[in-house]
PDB file of N, CA, C and O in Angstrom:
ATOM      1  N   TYR A 311       4.066 -86.422  74.475  1.00  0.00           N
ATOM      2  CA  TYR A 311       2.844 -86.801  75.157  1.00  0.00           C
ATOM      3  C   TYR A 311       1.763 -87.112  74.121  1.00  0.00           C
ATOM      4  O   TYR A 311       1.744 -86.551  73.024  1.00  0.00           O
ATOM      5  N   LYS A 312       0.900 -87.997  74.486  1.00  0.00           N
ATOM      6  CA  LYS A 312      -0.290 -88.273  73.680  1.00  0.00           C
ATOM      7  C   LYS A 312      -1.464 -87.663  74.418  1.00  0.00           C
ATOM      8  O   LYS A 312      -1.566 -87.674  75.668  1.00  0.00           O
ATOM      9  N   VAL A 313      -2.371 -87.116  73.652  1.00  0.00           N
ATOM     10  CA  VAL A 313      -3.571 -86.501  74.193  1.00  0.00           C
ATOM     11  C   VAL A 313      -4.781 -87.238  73.672  1.00  0.00           C
ATOM     12  O   VAL A 313      -4.935 -87.439  72.458  1.00  0.00           O
ATOM     13  N   TYR A 314      -5.661 -87.610  74.586  1.00  0.00           N
ATOM     14  CA  TYR A 314      -6.894 -88.312  74.225  1.00  0.00           C
ATOM     15  C   TYR A 314      -8.061 -87.460  74.718  1.00  0.00           C
ATOM     16  O   TYR A 314      -8.112 -87.075  75.872  1.00  0.00           O
ATOM     17  N   CYS A 315      -9.016 -87.197  73.837  1.00  0.00           N
ATOM     18  CA  CYS A 315     -10.256 -86.490  74.225  1.00  0.00           C
ATOM     19  C   CYS A 315     -11.417 -87.462  73.955  1.00  0.00           C
ATOM     20  O   CYS A 315     -11.715 -87.771  72.796  1.00  0.00           O
ATOM     21  N   ILE A 316     -12.000 -87.913  74.998  1.00  0.00           N
ATOM     22  CA  ILE A 316     -13.007 -88.942  74.920  1.00  0.00           C
ATOM     23  C   ILE A 316     -14.424 -88.287  74.729  1.00  0.00           C
ATOM     24  O   ILE A 316     -14.776 -87.436  75.484  1.00  0.00           O
ATOM     25  N   ASP A 317     -15.120 -88.770  73.706  1.00  0.00           N
ATOM     26  CA  ASP A 317     -16.518 -88.378  73.518  1.00  0.00           C
ATOM     27  C   ASP A 317     -17.356 -89.517  74.169  1.00  0.00           C
ATOM     28  O   ASP A 317     -17.542 -90.551  73.552  1.00  0.00           O
ATOM     29  N   MET A 318     -17.717 -89.299  75.381  1.00  0.00           N
ATOM     30  CA  MET A 318     -18.391 -90.353  76.167  1.00  0.00           C
ATOM     31  C   MET A 318     -19.708 -90.769  75.518  1.00  0.00           C
ATOM     32  O   MET A 318     -20.449 -89.948  75.003  1.00  0.00           O
ATOM     33  N   ILE A 319     -19.978 -92.065  75.588  1.00  0.00           N
ATOM     34  CA  ILE A 319     -21.181 -92.617  75.036  1.00  0.00           C
ATOM     35  C   ILE A 319     -22.405 -91.837  75.547  1.00  0.00           C
ATOM     36  O   ILE A 319     -22.543 -91.510  76.715  1.00  0.00           O
ATOM     37  N   GLY A 320     -23.341 -91.512  74.625  1.00  0.00           N
ATOM     38  CA  GLY A 320     -24.499 -90.762  74.971  1.00  0.00           C
ATOM     39  C   GLY A 320     -24.306 -89.321  75.173  1.00  0.00           C
ATOM     40  O   GLY A 320     -25.195 -88.570  75.573  1.00  0.00           O
ATOM     41  N   ARG A 321     -23.095 -88.821  74.933  1.00  0.00           N
ATOM     42  CA  ARG A 321     -22.764 -87.388  75.072  1.00  0.00           C
ATOM     43  C   ARG A 321     -22.138 -86.879  73.821  1.00  0.00           C
ATOM     44  O   ARG A 321     -21.630 -87.678  72.995  1.00  0.00           O
ATOM     45  N   GLY A 322     -22.095 -85.598  73.659  1.00  0.00           N
ATOM     46  CA  GLY A 322     -21.411 -85.006  72.491  1.00  0.00           C
ATOM     47  C   GLY A 322     -21.955 -85.527  71.169  1.00  0.00           C
ATOM     48  O   GLY A 322     -23.189 -85.578  71.012  1.00  0.00           O
ATOM     49  N   LYS A 323     -21.106 -85.994  70.303  1.00  0.00           N
ATOM     50  CA  LYS A 323     -21.542 -86.490  68.991  1.00  0.00           C
ATOM     51  C   LYS A 323     -21.681 -88.005  68.957  1.00  0.00           C
ATOM     52  O   LYS A 323     -21.876 -88.569  67.885  1.00  0.00           O
ATOM     53  N   SER A 324     -21.562 -88.665  70.095  1.00  0.00           N
ATOM     54  CA  SER A 324     -21.663 -90.136  70.133  1.00  0.00           C
ATOM     55  C   SER A 324     -23.136 -90.520  70.122  1.00  0.00           C
ATOM     56  O   SER A 324     -24.050 -89.710  70.357  1.00  0.00           O
ATOM     57  N   ASP A 325     -23.413 -91.793  69.816  1.00  0.00           N
ATOM     58  CA  ASP A 325     -24.789 -92.306  69.753  1.00  0.00           C
ATOM     59  C   ASP A 325     -25.418 -92.293  71.143  1.00  0.00           C
ATOM     60  O   ASP A 325     -24.743 -92.403  72.194  1.00  0.00           O
ATOM     61  N   TRP A 326     -26.728 -92.160  71.180  1.00  0.00           N
ATOM     62  CA  TRP A 326     -27.492 -92.202  72.417  1.00  0.00           C
ATOM     63  C   TRP A 326     -27.621 -93.636  72.926  1.00  0.00           C
ATOM     64  O   TRP A 326     -27.580 -94.567  72.114  1.00  0.00           O
ATOM     65  N   LEU A 327     -27.795 -93.826  74.204  1.00  0.00           N
ATOM     66  CA  LEU A 327     -28.029 -95.156  74.764  1.00  0.00           C
ATOM     67  C   LEU A 327     -29.490 -95.474  74.625  1.00  0.00           C
ATOM     68  O   LEU A 327     -30.367 -94.600  74.548  1.00  0.00           O
ATOM     69  N   ASP A 328     -29.802 -96.793  74.608  1.00  0.00           N
ATOM     70  CA  ASP A 328     -31.188 -97.237  74.439  1.00  0.00           C
ATOM     71  C   ASP A 328     -32.074 -96.945  75.653  1.00  0.00           C
ATOM     72  O   ASP A 328     -33.261 -96.649  75.479  1.00  0.00           O
ATOM     73  N   LYS A 329     -31.498 -97.027  76.832  1.00  0.00           N
ATOM     74  CA  LYS A 329     -32.297 -96.880  78.046  1.00  0.00           C
ATOM     75  C   LYS A 329     -31.732 -95.752  78.931  1.00  0.00           C
ATOM     76  O   LYS A 329     -30.534 -95.660  79.147  1.00  0.00           O
ATOM     77  N   ASP A 330     -32.647 -94.941  79.457  1.00  0.00           N
ATOM     78  CA  ASP A 330     -32.231 -93.821  80.308  1.00  0.00           C
ATOM     79  C   ASP A 330     -31.468 -94.275  81.549  1.00  0.00           C
ATOM     80  O   ASP A 330     -30.547 -93.588  81.994  1.00  0.00           O
ATOM     81  N   GLU A 331     -31.829 -95.440  82.082  1.00  0.00           N
ATOM     82  CA  GLU A 331     -31.151 -95.923  83.327  1.00  0.00           C
ATOM     83  C   GLU A 331     -29.686 -96.307  83.073  1.00  0.00           C
ATOM     84  O   GLU A 331     -28.941 -96.516  84.040  1.00  0.00           O
ATOM     85  N   ASN A 332     -29.286 -96.425  81.823  1.00  0.00           N
ATOM     86  CA  ASN A 332     -27.889 -96.728  81.526  1.00  0.00           C
ATOM     87  C   ASN A 332     -26.988 -95.533  81.646  1.00  0.00           C
ATOM     88  O   ASN A 332     -25.731 -95.675  81.616  1.00  0.00           O
ATOM     89  N   TYR A 333     -27.539 -94.349  81.783  1.00  0.00           N
ATOM     90  CA  TYR A 333     -26.748 -93.129  82.009  1.00  0.00           C
ATOM     91  C   TYR A 333     -26.396 -93.044  83.473  1.00  0.00           C
ATOM     92  O   TYR A 333     -27.150 -92.558  84.259  1.00  0.00           O
ATOM     93  N   ASN A 334     -25.264 -93.644  83.834  1.00  0.00           N
ATOM     94  CA  ASN A 334     -24.838 -93.653  85.236  1.00  0.00           C
ATOM     95  C   ASN A 334     -23.315 -93.696  85.323  1.00  0.00           C
ATOM     96  O   ASN A 334     -22.624 -94.066  84.362  1.00  0.00           O
ATOM     97  N   HIS A 335     -22.804 -93.311  86.464  1.00  0.00           N
ATOM     98  CA  HIS A 335     -21.374 -93.212  86.633  1.00  0.00           C
ATOM     99  C   HIS A 335     -20.643 -94.543  86.579  1.00  0.00           C
ATOM    100  O   HIS A 335     -19.473 -94.624  86.185  1.00  0.00           O
ATOM    101  N   GLU A 336     -21.343 -95.609  86.949  1.00  0.00           N
ATOM    102  CA  GLU A 336     -20.712 -96.927  86.861  1.00  0.00           C
ATOM    103  C   GLU A 336     -20.436 -97.295  85.402  1.00  0.00           C
ATOM    104  O   GLU A 336     -19.335 -97.774  85.074  1.00  0.00           O
ATOM    105  N   LEU A 337     -21.355 -97.025  84.494  1.00  0.00           N
ATOM    106  CA  LEU A 337     -21.125 -97.275  83.076  1.00  0.00           C
ATOM    107  C   LEU A 337     -19.996 -96.410  82.537  1.00  0.00           C
ATOM    108  O   LEU A 337     -19.112 -96.883  81.840  1.00  0.00           O
ATOM    109  N   TYR A 338     -20.016 -95.130  82.877  1.00  0.00           N
ATOM    110  CA  TYR A 338     -18.955 -94.208  82.413  1.00  0.00           C
ATOM    111  C   TYR A 338     -17.553 -94.694  82.875  1.00  0.00           C
ATOM    112  O   TYR A 338     -16.627 -94.645  82.143  1.00  0.00           O
ATOM    113  N   MET A 339     -17.522 -95.123  84.124  1.00  0.00           N
ATOM    114  CA  MET A 339     -16.252 -95.641  84.679  1.00  0.00           C
ATOM    115  C   MET A 339     -15.839 -96.918  83.886  1.00  0.00           C
ATOM    116  O   MET A 339     -14.656 -97.089  83.555  1.00  0.00           O
ATOM    117  N   ASP A 340     -16.767 -97.814  83.632  1.00  0.00           N
ATOM    118  CA  ASP A 340     -16.460 -99.014  82.857  1.00  0.00           C
ATOM    119  C   ASP A 340     -15.945 -98.724  81.460  1.00  0.00           C
ATOM    120  O   ASP A 340     -15.048 -99.333  80.951  1.00  0.00           O
ATOM    121  N   VAL A 341     -16.574 -97.686  80.806  1.00  0.00           N
ATOM    122  CA  VAL A 341     -16.141 -97.293  79.488  1.00  0.00           C
ATOM    123  C   VAL A 341     -14.686 -96.828  79.541  1.00  0.00           C
ATOM    124  O   VAL A 341     -13.838 -97.230  78.708  1.00  0.00           O
ATOM    125  N   MET A 342     -14.373 -95.971  80.516  1.00  0.00           N
ATOM    126  CA  MET A 342     -13.009 -95.448  80.649  1.00  0.00           C
ATOM    127  C   MET A 342     -12.001 -96.521  80.990  1.00  0.00           C
ATOM    128  O   MET A 342     -10.858 -96.506  80.529  1.00  0.00           O
ATOM    129  N   LYS A 343     -12.416 -97.504  81.792  1.00  0.00           N
ATOM    130  CA  LYS A 343     -11.541 -98.641  82.105  1.00  0.00           C
ATOM    131  C   LYS A 343     -11.211 -99.400  80.807  1.00  0.00           C
ATOM    132  O   LYS A 343     -10.039 -99.759  80.608  1.00  0.00           O
ATOM    133  N   CYS A 344     -12.193 -99.596  79.965  1.00  0.00           N
ATOM    134  CA  CYS A 344     -11.934-100.278  78.682  1.00  0.00           C
ATOM    135  C   CYS A 344     -10.989 -99.453  77.792  1.00  0.00           C
ATOM    136  O   CYS A 344     -10.117-100.026  77.163  1.00  0.00           O
ATOM    137  N   VAL A 345     -11.228 -98.134  77.729  1.00  0.00           N
ATOM    138  CA  VAL A 345     -10.371 -97.284  76.929  1.00  0.00           C
ATOM    139  C   VAL A 345      -8.931 -97.344  77.413  1.00  0.00           C
ATOM    140  O   VAL A 345      -7.995 -97.551  76.640  1.00  0.00           O
ATOM    141  N   ILE A 346      -8.744 -97.134  78.723  1.00  0.00           N
ATOM    142  CA  ILE A 346      -7.438 -97.135  79.316  1.00  0.00           C
ATOM    143  C   ILE A 346      -6.729 -98.475  79.154  1.00  0.00           C
ATOM    144  O   ILE A 346      -5.544 -98.545  78.773  1.00  0.00           O
ATOM    145  N   THR A 347      -7.471 -99.546  79.354  1.00  0.00           N
ATOM    146  CA  THR A 347      -6.881-100.897  79.200  1.00  0.00           C
ATOM    147  C   THR A 347      -6.527-101.159  77.737  1.00  0.00           C
ATOM    148  O   THR A 347      -5.455-101.696  77.475  1.00  0.00           O
ATOM    149  N   SER A 348      -7.386-100.809  76.825  1.00  0.00           N
ATOM    150  CA  SER A 348      -7.141-101.103  75.386  1.00  0.00           C
ATOM    151  C   SER A 348      -5.957-100.273  74.861  1.00  0.00           C
ATOM    152  O   SER A 348      -5.293-100.705  73.936  1.00  0.00           O
ATOM    153  N   LEU A 349      -5.698 -99.138  75.456  1.00  0.00           N
ATOM    154  CA  LEU A 349      -4.576 -98.303  75.046  1.00  0.00           C
ATOM    155  C   LEU A 349      -3.292 -98.662  75.821  1.00  0.00           C
ATOM    156  O   LEU A 349      -2.266 -98.056  75.619  1.00  0.00           O
ATOM    157  N   ASN A 350      -3.352 -99.651  76.660  1.00  0.00           N
ATOM    158  CA  ASN A 350      -2.212-100.121  77.479  1.00  0.00           C
ATOM    159  C   ASN A 350      -1.628 -98.968  78.300  1.00  0.00           C
ATOM    160  O   ASN A 350      -0.389 -98.848  78.364  1.00  0.00           O
ATOM    161  N   ILE A 351      -2.470 -98.208  78.916  1.00  0.00           N
ATOM    162  CA  ILE A 351      -1.999 -97.090  79.728  1.00  0.00           C
ATOM    163  C   ILE A 351      -1.890 -97.561  81.149  1.00  0.00           C
ATOM    164  O   ILE A 351      -2.884 -98.028  81.762  1.00  0.00           O
ATOM    165  N   ASP A 352      -0.690 -97.417  81.741  1.00  0.00           N
ATOM    166  CA  ASP A 352      -0.473 -97.803  83.147  1.00  0.00           C
ATOM    167  C   ASP A 352      -0.755 -96.628  84.077  1.00  0.00           C
ATOM    168  O   ASP A 352      -1.246 -96.791  85.201  1.00  0.00           O
ATOM    169  N   GLN A 353      -0.401 -95.410  83.622  1.00  0.00           N
ATOM    170  CA  GLN A 353      -0.608 -94.204  84.408  1.00  0.00           C
ATOM    171  C   GLN A 353      -0.833 -93.025  83.472  1.00  0.00           C
ATOM    172  O   GLN A 353      -0.168 -92.885  82.444  1.00  0.00           O
ATOM    173  N   VAL A 354      -1.761 -92.163  83.900  1.00  0.00           N
ATOM    174  CA  VAL A 354      -2.068 -90.942  83.127  1.00  0.00           C
ATOM    175  C   VAL A 354      -1.267 -89.832  83.782  1.00  0.00           C
ATOM    176  O   VAL A 354      -1.355 -89.597  84.984  1.00  0.00           O
ATOM    177  N   ASP A 355      -0.477 -89.105  82.983  1.00  0.00           N
ATOM    178  CA  ASP A 355       0.304 -88.005  83.506  1.00  0.00           C
ATOM    179  C   ASP A 355      -0.551 -86.844  83.959  1.00  0.00           C
ATOM    180  O   ASP A 355      -0.348 -86.257  85.016  1.00  0.00           O
ATOM    181  N   LEU A 356      -1.545 -86.516  83.134  1.00  0.00           N
ATOM    182  CA  LEU A 356      -2.427 -85.360  83.451  1.00  0.00           C
ATOM    183  C   LEU A 356      -3.830 -85.678  82.964  1.00  0.00           C
ATOM    184  O   LEU A 356      -4.008 -85.998  81.791  1.00  0.00           O
ATOM    185  N   TRP A 357      -4.783 -85.550  83.826  1.00  0.00           N
ATOM    186  CA  TRP A 357      -6.206 -85.710  83.475  1.00  0.00           C
ATOM    187  C   TRP A 357      -6.879 -84.396  83.839  1.00  0.00           C
ATOM    188  O   TRP A 357      -6.816 -83.937  84.943  1.00  0.00           O
ATOM    189  N   VAL A 358      -7.465 -83.789  82.813  1.00  0.00           N
ATOM    190  CA  VAL A 358      -8.296 -82.589  83.011  1.00  0.00           C
ATOM    191  C   VAL A 358      -9.746 -83.028  82.962  1.00  0.00           C
ATOM    192  O   VAL A 358     -10.223 -83.426  81.915  1.00  0.00           O
ATOM    193  N   GLY A 359     -10.389 -82.990  84.101  1.00  0.00           N
ATOM    194  CA  GLY A 359     -11.785 -83.457  84.183  1.00  0.00           C
ATOM    195  C   GLY A 359     -12.703 -82.311  84.416  1.00  0.00           C
ATOM    196  O   GLY A 359     -12.756 -81.707  85.484  1.00  0.00           O
ATOM    197  N   THR A 360     -13.494 -82.002  83.386  1.00  0.00           N
ATOM    198  CA  THR A 360     -14.537 -80.960  83.496  1.00  0.00           C
ATOM    199  C   THR A 360     -15.857 -81.610  83.783  1.00  0.00           C
ATOM    200  O   THR A 360     -16.264 -82.498  83.054  1.00  0.00           O
ATOM    201  N   SER A 361     -16.486 -81.213  84.860  1.00  0.00           N
ATOM    202  CA  SER A 361     -17.771 -81.705  85.297  1.00  0.00           C
ATOM    203  C   SER A 361     -17.772 -83.222  85.383  1.00  0.00           C
ATOM    204  O   SER A 361     -17.048 -83.799  86.208  1.00  0.00           O
ATOM    205  N   MET A 362     -18.506 -83.913  84.516  1.00  0.00           N
ATOM    206  CA  MET A 362     -18.595 -85.385  84.587  1.00  0.00           C
ATOM    207  C   MET A 362     -17.272 -86.049  84.442  1.00  0.00           C
ATOM    208  O   MET A 362     -16.991 -87.062  85.054  1.00  0.00           O
ATOM    209  N   GLY A 363     -16.362 -85.455  83.600  1.00  0.00           N
ATOM    210  CA  GLY A 363     -15.010 -86.024  83.415  1.00  0.00           C
ATOM    211  C   GLY A 363     -14.231 -86.025  84.721  1.00  0.00           C
ATOM    212  O   GLY A 363     -13.445 -86.944  84.990  1.00  0.00           O
ATOM    213  N   GLY A 364     -14.449 -85.036  85.533  1.00  0.00           N
ATOM    214  CA  GLY A 364     -13.808 -85.028  86.877  1.00  0.00           C
ATOM    215  C   GLY A 364     -14.375 -86.082  87.791  1.00  0.00           C
ATOM    216  O   GLY A 364     -13.641 -86.737  88.555  1.00  0.00           O
ATOM    217  N   LEU A 365     -15.679 -86.259  87.737  1.00  0.00           N
ATOM    218  CA  LEU A 365     -16.314 -87.289  88.586  1.00  0.00           C
ATOM    219  C   LEU A 365     -15.880 -88.664  88.137  1.00  0.00           C
ATOM    220  O   LEU A 365     -15.639 -89.538  89.005  1.00  0.00           O
ATOM    221  N   ILE A 366     -15.739 -88.877  86.840  1.00  0.00           N
ATOM    222  CA  ILE A 366     -15.254 -90.180  86.352  1.00  0.00           C
ATOM    223  C   ILE A 366     -13.842 -90.430  86.857  1.00  0.00           C
ATOM    224  O   ILE A 366     -13.499 -91.520  87.335  1.00  0.00           O
ATOM    225  N   ALA A 367     -12.990 -89.426  86.781  1.00  0.00           N
ATOM    226  CA  ALA A 367     -11.612 -89.532  87.276  1.00  0.00           C
ATOM    227  C   ALA A 367     -11.565 -89.912  88.767  1.00  0.00           C
ATOM    228  O   ALA A 367     -10.842 -90.836  89.192  1.00  0.00           O
ATOM    229  N   MET A 368     -12.383 -89.210  89.587  1.00  0.00           N
ATOM    230  CA  MET A 368     -12.396 -89.469  90.989  1.00  0.00           C
ATOM    231  C   MET A 368     -12.905 -90.901  91.276  1.00  0.00           C
ATOM    232  O   MET A 368     -12.361 -91.585  92.149  1.00  0.00           O
ATOM    233  N   ASN A 369     -13.901 -91.352  90.526  1.00  0.00           N
ATOM    234  CA  ASN A 369     -14.414 -92.711  90.681  1.00  0.00           C
ATOM    235  C   ASN A 369     -13.381 -93.747  90.300  1.00  0.00           C
ATOM    236  O   ASN A 369     -13.212 -94.766  91.020  1.00  0.00           O
ATOM    237  N   LEU A 370     -12.646 -93.507  89.223  1.00  0.00           N
ATOM    238  CA  LEU A 370     -11.584 -94.446  88.808  1.00  0.00           C
ATOM    239  C   LEU A 370     -10.511 -94.569  89.892  1.00  0.00           C
ATOM    240  O   LEU A 370     -10.057 -95.637  90.201  1.00  0.00           O
ATOM    241  N   LEU A 371     -10.143 -93.440  90.459  1.00  0.00           N
ATOM    242  CA  LEU A 371      -9.105 -93.430  91.518  1.00  0.00           C
ATOM    243  C   LEU A 371      -9.601 -94.165  92.769  1.00  0.00           C
ATOM    244  O   LEU A 371      -8.848 -94.883  93.414  1.00  0.00           O
ATOM    245  N   HIS A 372     -10.828 -93.930  93.099  1.00  0.00           N
ATOM    246  CA  HIS A 372     -11.345 -94.514  94.355  1.00  0.00           C
ATOM    247  C   HIS A 372     -11.684 -96.003  94.205  1.00  0.00           C
ATOM    248  O   HIS A 372     -11.338 -96.799  95.088  1.00  0.00           O
ATOM    249  N   PHE A 373     -12.316 -96.356  93.107  1.00  0.00           N
ATOM    250  CA  PHE A 373     -12.826 -97.732  92.967  1.00  0.00           C
ATOM    251  C   PHE A 373     -11.952 -98.669  92.128  1.00  0.00           C
ATOM    252  O   PHE A 373     -12.159 -99.876  92.136  1.00  0.00           O
ATOM    253  N   TRP A 374     -10.966 -98.129  91.377  1.00  0.00           N
ATOM    254  CA  TRP A 374     -10.230 -99.007  90.432  1.00  0.00           C
ATOM    255  C   TRP A 374      -8.721 -98.987  90.725  1.00  0.00           C
ATOM    256  O   TRP A 374      -8.162 -99.988  91.155  1.00  0.00           O
ATOM    257  N   LYS A 375      -8.064 -97.862  90.458  1.00  0.00           N
ATOM    258  CA  LYS A 375      -6.622 -97.779  90.608  1.00  0.00           C
ATOM    259  C   LYS A 375      -6.257 -96.471  91.272  1.00  0.00           C
ATOM    260  O   LYS A 375      -6.397 -95.392  90.719  1.00  0.00           O
ATOM    261  N   LYS A 376      -5.765 -96.584  92.488  1.00  0.00           N
ATOM    262  CA  LYS A 376      -5.418 -95.425  93.294  1.00  0.00           C
ATOM    263  C   LYS A 376      -4.331 -94.576  92.706  1.00  0.00           C
ATOM    264  O   LYS A 376      -4.213 -93.382  92.954  1.00  0.00           O
ATOM    265  N   ASP A 377      -3.427 -95.193  91.906  1.00  0.00           N
ATOM    266  CA  ASP A 377      -2.279 -94.487  91.340  1.00  0.00           C
ATOM    267  C   ASP A 377      -2.388 -94.269  89.858  1.00  0.00           C
ATOM    268  O   ASP A 377      -1.437 -94.008  89.140  1.00  0.00           O
ATOM    269  N   LEU A 378      -3.627 -94.360  89.310  1.00  0.00           N
ATOM    270  CA  LEU A 378      -3.848 -94.231  87.848  1.00  0.00           C
ATOM    271  C   LEU A 378      -3.451 -92.831  87.328  1.00  0.00           C
ATOM    272  O   LEU A 378      -2.837 -92.728  86.273  1.00  0.00           O
ATOM    273  N   ILE A 379      -3.817 -91.818  88.079  1.00  0.00           N
ATOM    274  CA  ILE A 379      -3.640 -90.429  87.580  1.00  0.00           C
ATOM    275  C   ILE A 379      -2.569 -89.751  88.395  1.00  0.00           C
ATOM    276  O   ILE A 379      -2.705 -89.611  89.642  1.00  0.00           O
ATOM    277  N   LYS A 380      -1.562 -89.270  87.740  1.00  0.00           N
ATOM    278  CA  LYS A 380      -0.456 -88.591  88.404  1.00  0.00           C
ATOM    279  C   LYS A 380      -0.840 -87.151  88.816  1.00  0.00           C
ATOM    280  O   LYS A 380      -0.544 -86.737  89.921  1.00  0.00           O
ATOM    281  N   ASN A 381      -1.457 -86.441  87.890  1.00  0.00           N
ATOM    282  CA  ASN A 381      -1.924 -85.070  88.164  1.00  0.00           C
ATOM    283  C   ASN A 381      -3.373 -84.961  87.656  1.00  0.00           C
ATOM    284  O   ASN A 381      -3.658 -85.306  86.535  1.00  0.00           O
ATOM    285  N   LEU A 382      -4.211 -84.407  88.518  1.00  0.00           N
ATOM    286  CA  LEU A 382      -5.623 -84.250  88.211  1.00  0.00           C
ATOM    287  C   LEU A 382      -6.081 -82.821  88.370  1.00  0.00           C
ATOM    288  O   LEU A 382      -5.868 -82.213  89.419  1.00  0.00           O
ATOM    289  N   ILE A 383      -6.649 -82.301  87.325  1.00  0.00           N
ATOM    290  CA  ILE A 383      -7.246 -80.914  87.394  1.00  0.00           C
ATOM    291  C   ILE A 383      -8.748 -81.098  87.293  1.00  0.00           C
ATOM    292  O   ILE A 383      -9.284 -81.669  86.325  1.00  0.00           O
ATOM    293  N   LEU A 384      -9.431 -80.599  88.307  1.00  0.00           N
ATOM    294  CA  LEU A 384     -10.893 -80.693  88.339  1.00  0.00           C
ATOM    295  C   LEU A 384     -11.481 -79.334  88.014  1.00  0.00           C
ATOM    296  O   LEU A 384     -11.084 -78.317  88.618  1.00  0.00           O
ATOM    297  N   VAL A 385     -12.434 -79.290  87.070  1.00  0.00           N
ATOM    298  CA  VAL A 385     -13.048 -78.058  86.652  1.00  0.00           C
ATOM    299  C   VAL A 385     -14.574 -78.237  86.748  1.00  0.00           C
ATOM    300  O   VAL A 385     -15.114 -79.203  86.241  1.00  0.00           O
ATOM    301  N   ASP A 386     -15.215 -77.309  87.447  1.00  0.00           N
ATOM    302  CA  ASP A 386     -16.689 -77.267  87.477  1.00  0.00           C
ATOM    303  C   ASP A 386     -17.272 -78.516  88.127  1.00  0.00           C
ATOM    304  O   ASP A 386     -18.220 -79.102  87.568  1.00  0.00           O
ATOM    305  N   ILE A 387     -16.696 -78.969  89.206  1.00  0.00           N
ATOM    306  CA  ILE A 387     -17.255 -80.096  89.934  1.00  0.00           C
ATOM    307  C   ILE A 387     -18.022 -79.522  91.128  1.00  0.00           C
ATOM    308  O   ILE A 387     -17.480 -78.890  92.007  1.00  0.00           O
ATOM    309  N   GLY A 388     -19.372 -79.726  91.126  1.00  0.00           N
ATOM    310  CA  GLY A 388     -20.225 -79.115  92.157  1.00  0.00           C
ATOM    311  C   GLY A 388     -20.073 -79.641  93.531  1.00  0.00           C
ATOM    312  O   GLY A 388     -19.600 -80.565  93.930  1.00  0.00           O
TER     313      GLY A 388
END
């Protein structure tokens, strides 16, 4: 298995965004679509989504690819 830990733009040690309004789930989903596409990933075996990572996973499943994630673990989703 390959494991990827994404440091989302504007979070963690990544650079900040120029505008506050750019911090939104649509942008996060677009970033992940680019990552997944560039890595030629057809399906993710396991996605562990903590807080925002879980919301991104749910948005990808709902708005992009219904069968993208085989197993999803959601942690701390309010």
